[in-house]
Amino acid sequence: MTSIPLAGPPASVTGPLNDVLGMVAWVATAAGVMGVLIVGMRMAISLRHGDGQEHLVQFSVVMGACILAASAGPLVSLFV
């Protein structure tokens, strides 16, 4: 038994969409790296002054945003 191929969106739609998704992925990656660096710098400065309790929450927020941004592209390409 042969399967019938499903119709997909035309390439004139998916081409620009893929370009936009690629640019958003690069921006999200840069923002994630910058967020980790900023949290790390703030953590080092606070530990030097004797503080350092809230940085785990900030780090987990940054890492959660990185995971969300990294999984957005594959999820969108799964449904398009």
Backbone as a chain_set.jsonl record, in Angstrom:
{"seq": "MTSIPLAGPPASVTGPLNDVLGMVAWVATAAGVMGVLIVGMRMAISLRHGDGQEHLVQFSVVMGACILAASAGPLVSLFV", "coords": {"N": [[0.835, -1.157, 0.0], [0.619, 2.167, -0.882], [1.587, 5.362, 0.352], [-0.078, 8.486, 0.481], [1.267, 11.543, -0.356], [1.23, 14.4, 1.744], [0.006, 17.697, 1.237], [1.995, 20.577, 1.505], [2.98, 23.832, 2.789], [3.705, 26.412, 0.382], [6.978, 27.02, -1.076], [7.518, 29.703, -1.241], [6.473, 30.744, 1.026], [7.62, 29.344, 3.193], [10.344, 29.803, 2.875], [11.077, 32.619, 3.513], [10.143, 32.465, 6.159], [11.834, 30.561, 7.326], [14.213, 32.006, 7.163], [13.696, 34.112, 8.962], [13.316, 32.647, 11.329], [15.875, 31.597, 11.615], [17.379, 33.929, 12.083], [16.198, 34.784, 14.489], [16.934, 32.665, 16.107], [19.732, 32.994, 16.234], [19.868, 35.469, 17.554], [18.63, 34.802, 19.971], [20.456, 32.928, 20.944], [22.726, 34.534, 21.289], [21.703, 36.294, 23.221], [21.26, 34.496, 25.312], [23.881, 33.624, 25.924], [24.968, 36.058, 26.688], [23.345, 36.602, 28.91], [24.09, 34.532, 30.67], [26.76, 35.231, 31.084], [26.437, 37.752, 32.322], [25.02, 37.075, 34.676], [26.952, 35.442, 35.827], [29.032, 37.303, 36.258], [27.776, 39.037, 38.077], [27.38, 37.241, 40.138], [30.013, 36.64, 40.89], [30.866, 39.152, 41.811], [29.085, 39.571, 43.947], [29.675, 37.397, 45.631], [32.211, 38.071, 46.36], [31.713, 40.223, 47.985], [30.414, 39.016, 50.037], [27.781, 38.238, 49.806], [25.237, 36.303, 48.069], [22.953, 34.619, 47.493], [20.655, 34.794, 45.839], [21.362, 34.225, 43.276], [21.16, 31.735, 42.126], [18.494, 31.526, 41.414], [18.335, 33.524, 39.442], [20.142, 32.45, 37.6], [18.802, 30.073, 36.944], [16.538, 31.111, 35.685], [17.674, 32.304, 33.419], [18.767, 30.024, 32.187], [16.425, 28.551, 31.758], [15.165, 30.223, 29.896], [16.99, 29.954, 27.812], [16.668, 27.245, 27.17], [14.008, 27.263, 26.345], [14.208, 28.962, 24.101], [15.94, 27.451, 22.525], [14.415, 25.215, 21.98], [12.312, 26.193, 20.533], [12.644, 26.564, 17.727], [12.909, 23.862, 16.575], [10.337, 22.942, 17.34], [8.601, 24.632, 15.928], [9.356, 24.008, 13.305], [8.478, 21.424, 13.242], [5.703, 21.592, 13.064], [5.304, 23.044, 10.771]], "CA": [[0.0, 0.0, 0.0], [1.421, 3.381, -0.977], [1.05, 6.481, 1.111], [-0.338, 9.684, -0.293], [1.978, 12.658, 0.283], [0.408, 15.525, 2.162], [0.388, 18.979, 0.674], [2.598, 21.482, 2.471], [2.962, 25.23, 2.355], [4.619, 26.651, -0.738], [8.323, 27.464, -0.714], [7.542, 31.155, -1.119], [6.104, 31.062, 2.41], [8.55, 28.747, 4.153], [11.687, 30.375, 2.714], [11.255, 33.765, 4.423], [9.916, 32.033, 7.538], [13.073, 29.93, 7.778], [15.195, 33.069, 7.366], [13.355, 34.808, 10.211], [13.599, 31.729, 12.438], [17.328, 31.532, 11.762], [17.843, 35.163, 12.727], [15.732, 34.767, 15.876], [17.751, 31.679, 16.817], [21.028, 33.602, 16.515], [19.672, 36.5, 18.577], [18.35, 34.115, 21.235], [21.711, 32.34, 21.4], [23.562, 35.626, 21.791], [21.106, 36.78, 24.466], [21.502, 33.482, 26.338], [25.289, 33.691, 26.326], [25.144, 37.309, 27.416], [22.687, 36.449, 30.2], [24.929, 33.687, 31.535], [27.925, 36.03, 31.461], [26.035, 38.79, 33.274], [24.734, 36.427, 35.962], [28.242, 35.017, 36.378], [29.748, 38.476, 36.78], [27.082, 39.497, 39.289], [27.623, 36.245, 41.182], [31.386, 36.811, 41.368], [30.937, 40.392, 42.587], [28.347, 39.387, 45.202], [30.412, 36.481, 46.507], [33.36, 38.809, 46.875], [31.21, 41.094, 49.045], [29.849, 38.201, 51.098], [26.397, 37.869, 49.506], [25.236, 35.277, 47.033], [21.884, 33.641, 47.627], [19.609, 34.875, 44.825], [21.905, 34.02, 41.937], [20.683, 30.472, 41.58], [17.214, 31.823, 40.771], [18.633, 34.245, 38.2], [20.765, 31.504, 36.676], [17.789, 29.14, 36.451], [15.69, 31.844, 34.745], [18.428, 32.436, 32.167], [18.859, 28.707, 31.548], [15.091, 28.222, 31.273], [14.954, 30.978, 28.666], [17.825, 29.331, 26.775], [16.016, 25.991, 26.763], [12.816, 27.643, 25.586], [14.622, 29.482, 22.798], [16.534, 26.374, 21.745], [13.39, 24.256, 21.553], [11.281, 26.845, 19.722], [12.872, 26.295, 16.31], [12.459, 22.527, 16.194], [8.888, 22.801, 17.5], [7.949, 25.309, 14.813], [9.596, 23.248, 12.064], [7.693, 20.197, 13.321], [4.347, 21.867, 12.682], [5.218, 23.746, 9.482]], "C": [[0.896, 1.242, 0.0], [0.758, 4.496, -0.179], [0.899, 7.694, 0.201], [0.389, 10.841, 0.382], [1.022, 13.809, 0.602], [0.911, 16.813, 1.527], [0.928, 19.875, 1.782], [2.517, 22.912, 1.978], [3.96, 25.438, 1.228], [5.967, 27.194, -0.255], [8.404, 28.981, -0.589], [7.143, 31.612, 0.282], [7.162, 30.553, 3.375], [9.959, 29.311, 4.033], [11.911, 31.576, 3.618], [11.041, 33.404, 5.893], [11.169, 31.377, 8.108], [14.165, 30.967, 8.005], [14.951, 33.798, 8.684], [13.654, 33.917, 11.414], [15.095, 31.595, 12.68], [17.885, 32.756, 12.465], [17.425, 35.208, 14.201], [16.556, 33.776, 16.697], [19.127, 32.254, 17.159], [20.908, 34.658, 17.608], [19.415, 35.854, 19.941], [19.612, 33.475, 21.8], [22.626, 33.406, 21.98], [23.02, 36.165, 23.11], [21.331, 35.787, 25.605], [22.936, 33.504, 26.841], [25.542, 34.953, 27.138], [24.501, 37.232, 28.807], [23.505, 35.618, 31.171], [26.163, 34.464, 31.986], [27.57, 37.094, 32.497], [25.736, 38.191, 34.644], [26.03, 35.962, 36.619], [29.04, 36.174, 36.959], [29.106, 38.983, 38.067], [27.316, 38.534, 40.45], [29.034, 36.414, 41.76], [31.518, 38.062, 42.224], [30.233, 40.216, 43.932], [29.077, 38.448, 46.154], [31.632, 37.159, 47.102], [32.953, 39.729, 48.025], [30.554, 40.312, 50.176], [28.39, 37.837, 50.918], [26.417, 36.677, 48.557], [24.154, 34.243, 47.16], [20.91, 33.647, 46.454], [20.099, 34.519, 43.42], [21.485, 32.69, 41.32], [19.351, 30.665, 40.874], [17.442, 32.541, 39.452], [19.238, 33.311, 37.164], [19.736, 30.534, 36.11], [16.83, 29.831, 35.472], [16.39, 31.975, 33.398], [18.502, 31.093, 31.451], [17.502, 28.237, 31.044], [14.767, 28.948, 29.976], [15.783, 30.405, 27.521], [17.201, 28.035, 26.276], [14.782, 26.274, 25.933], [13.179, 28.135, 24.192], [15.212, 28.38, 21.917], [15.494, 25.384, 21.24], [12.33, 24.872, 20.65], [11.436, 26.531, 18.23], [12.443, 24.898, 15.882], [10.958, 22.316, 16.339], [8.143, 23.468, 16.344], [8.142, 24.531, 13.524], [8.838, 21.912, 12.072], [6.281, 20.412, 12.804], [4.208, 22.574, 11.346], [5.505, 22.794, 8.364]], "O": [[1.825, 1.341, 0.801], [-0.466, 4.557, -0.056], [1.675, 7.883, -0.737], [0.162, 11.103, 1.563], [0.129, 14.135, -0.18], [2.111, 16.982, 1.311], [0.368, 19.918, 2.878], [2.039, 23.17, 0.874], [4.952, 24.715, 1.133], [6.071, 27.753, 0.836], [9.282, 29.491, 0.107], [7.441, 32.738, 0.679], [7.558, 31.276, 4.29], [10.704, 29.294, 5.013], [12.844, 31.566, 4.42], [11.686, 33.975, 6.773], [11.522, 31.62, 9.262], [14.961, 30.832, 8.935], [15.889, 34.069, 9.433], [14.191, 34.392, 12.414], [15.533, 31.492, 13.826], [18.751, 32.647, 13.333], [18.205, 35.621, 15.058], [16.841, 34.032, 17.867], [19.635, 32.025, 18.257], [21.759, 34.731, 18.495], [19.936, 36.321, 20.954], [19.814, 33.48, 23.014], [23.23, 33.21, 23.034], [23.793, 36.463, 24.02], [21.567, 36.195, 26.742], [23.179, 33.413, 28.044], [26.243, 34.923, 28.149], [25.061, 37.748, 29.774], [23.606, 35.95, 32.352], [26.568, 34.364, 33.144], [28.323, 37.312, 33.446], [26.154, 38.741, 35.664], [26.186, 36.075, 37.835], [29.65, 36.048, 38.02], [29.8, 39.316, 39.028], [27.436, 38.954, 41.601], [29.224, 36.34, 42.974], [32.202, 38.044, 43.247], [30.744, 40.673, 44.955], [29.092, 38.684, 47.363], [32.037, 36.85, 48.222], [33.745, 39.985, 48.932], [30.174, 40.906, 51.185], [27.808, 37.19, 51.789], [27.473, 36.112, 48.275], [24.425, 33.062, 46.948], [20.382, 32.592, 46.103], [19.309, 34.515, 42.475], [21.466, 32.557, 40.096], [19.099, 30.037, 39.845], [16.813, 32.207, 38.448], [18.888, 33.373, 35.985], [19.785, 30.204, 34.925], [16.359, 29.199, 34.527], [15.769, 31.781, 32.352], [18.318, 31.03, 30.236], [17.43, 27.586, 30.002], [14.172, 28.373, 29.065], [15.323, 30.375, 26.38], [17.211, 27.765, 25.075], [14.533, 25.602, 24.932], [12.532, 27.767, 23.212], [15.008, 28.377, 20.703], [15.676, 24.779, 20.183], [11.529, 24.147, 20.06], [10.446, 26.26, 17.551], [11.687, 24.758, 14.921], [10.36, 21.588, 15.547], [7.161, 22.922, 15.841], [7.21, 24.401, 12.731], [8.588, 21.339, 11.011], [5.712, 19.521, 12.173], [3.096, 22.693, 10.831], [5.483, 23.186, 7.197]]}, "num_chains": 1, "name": "protein.A"}
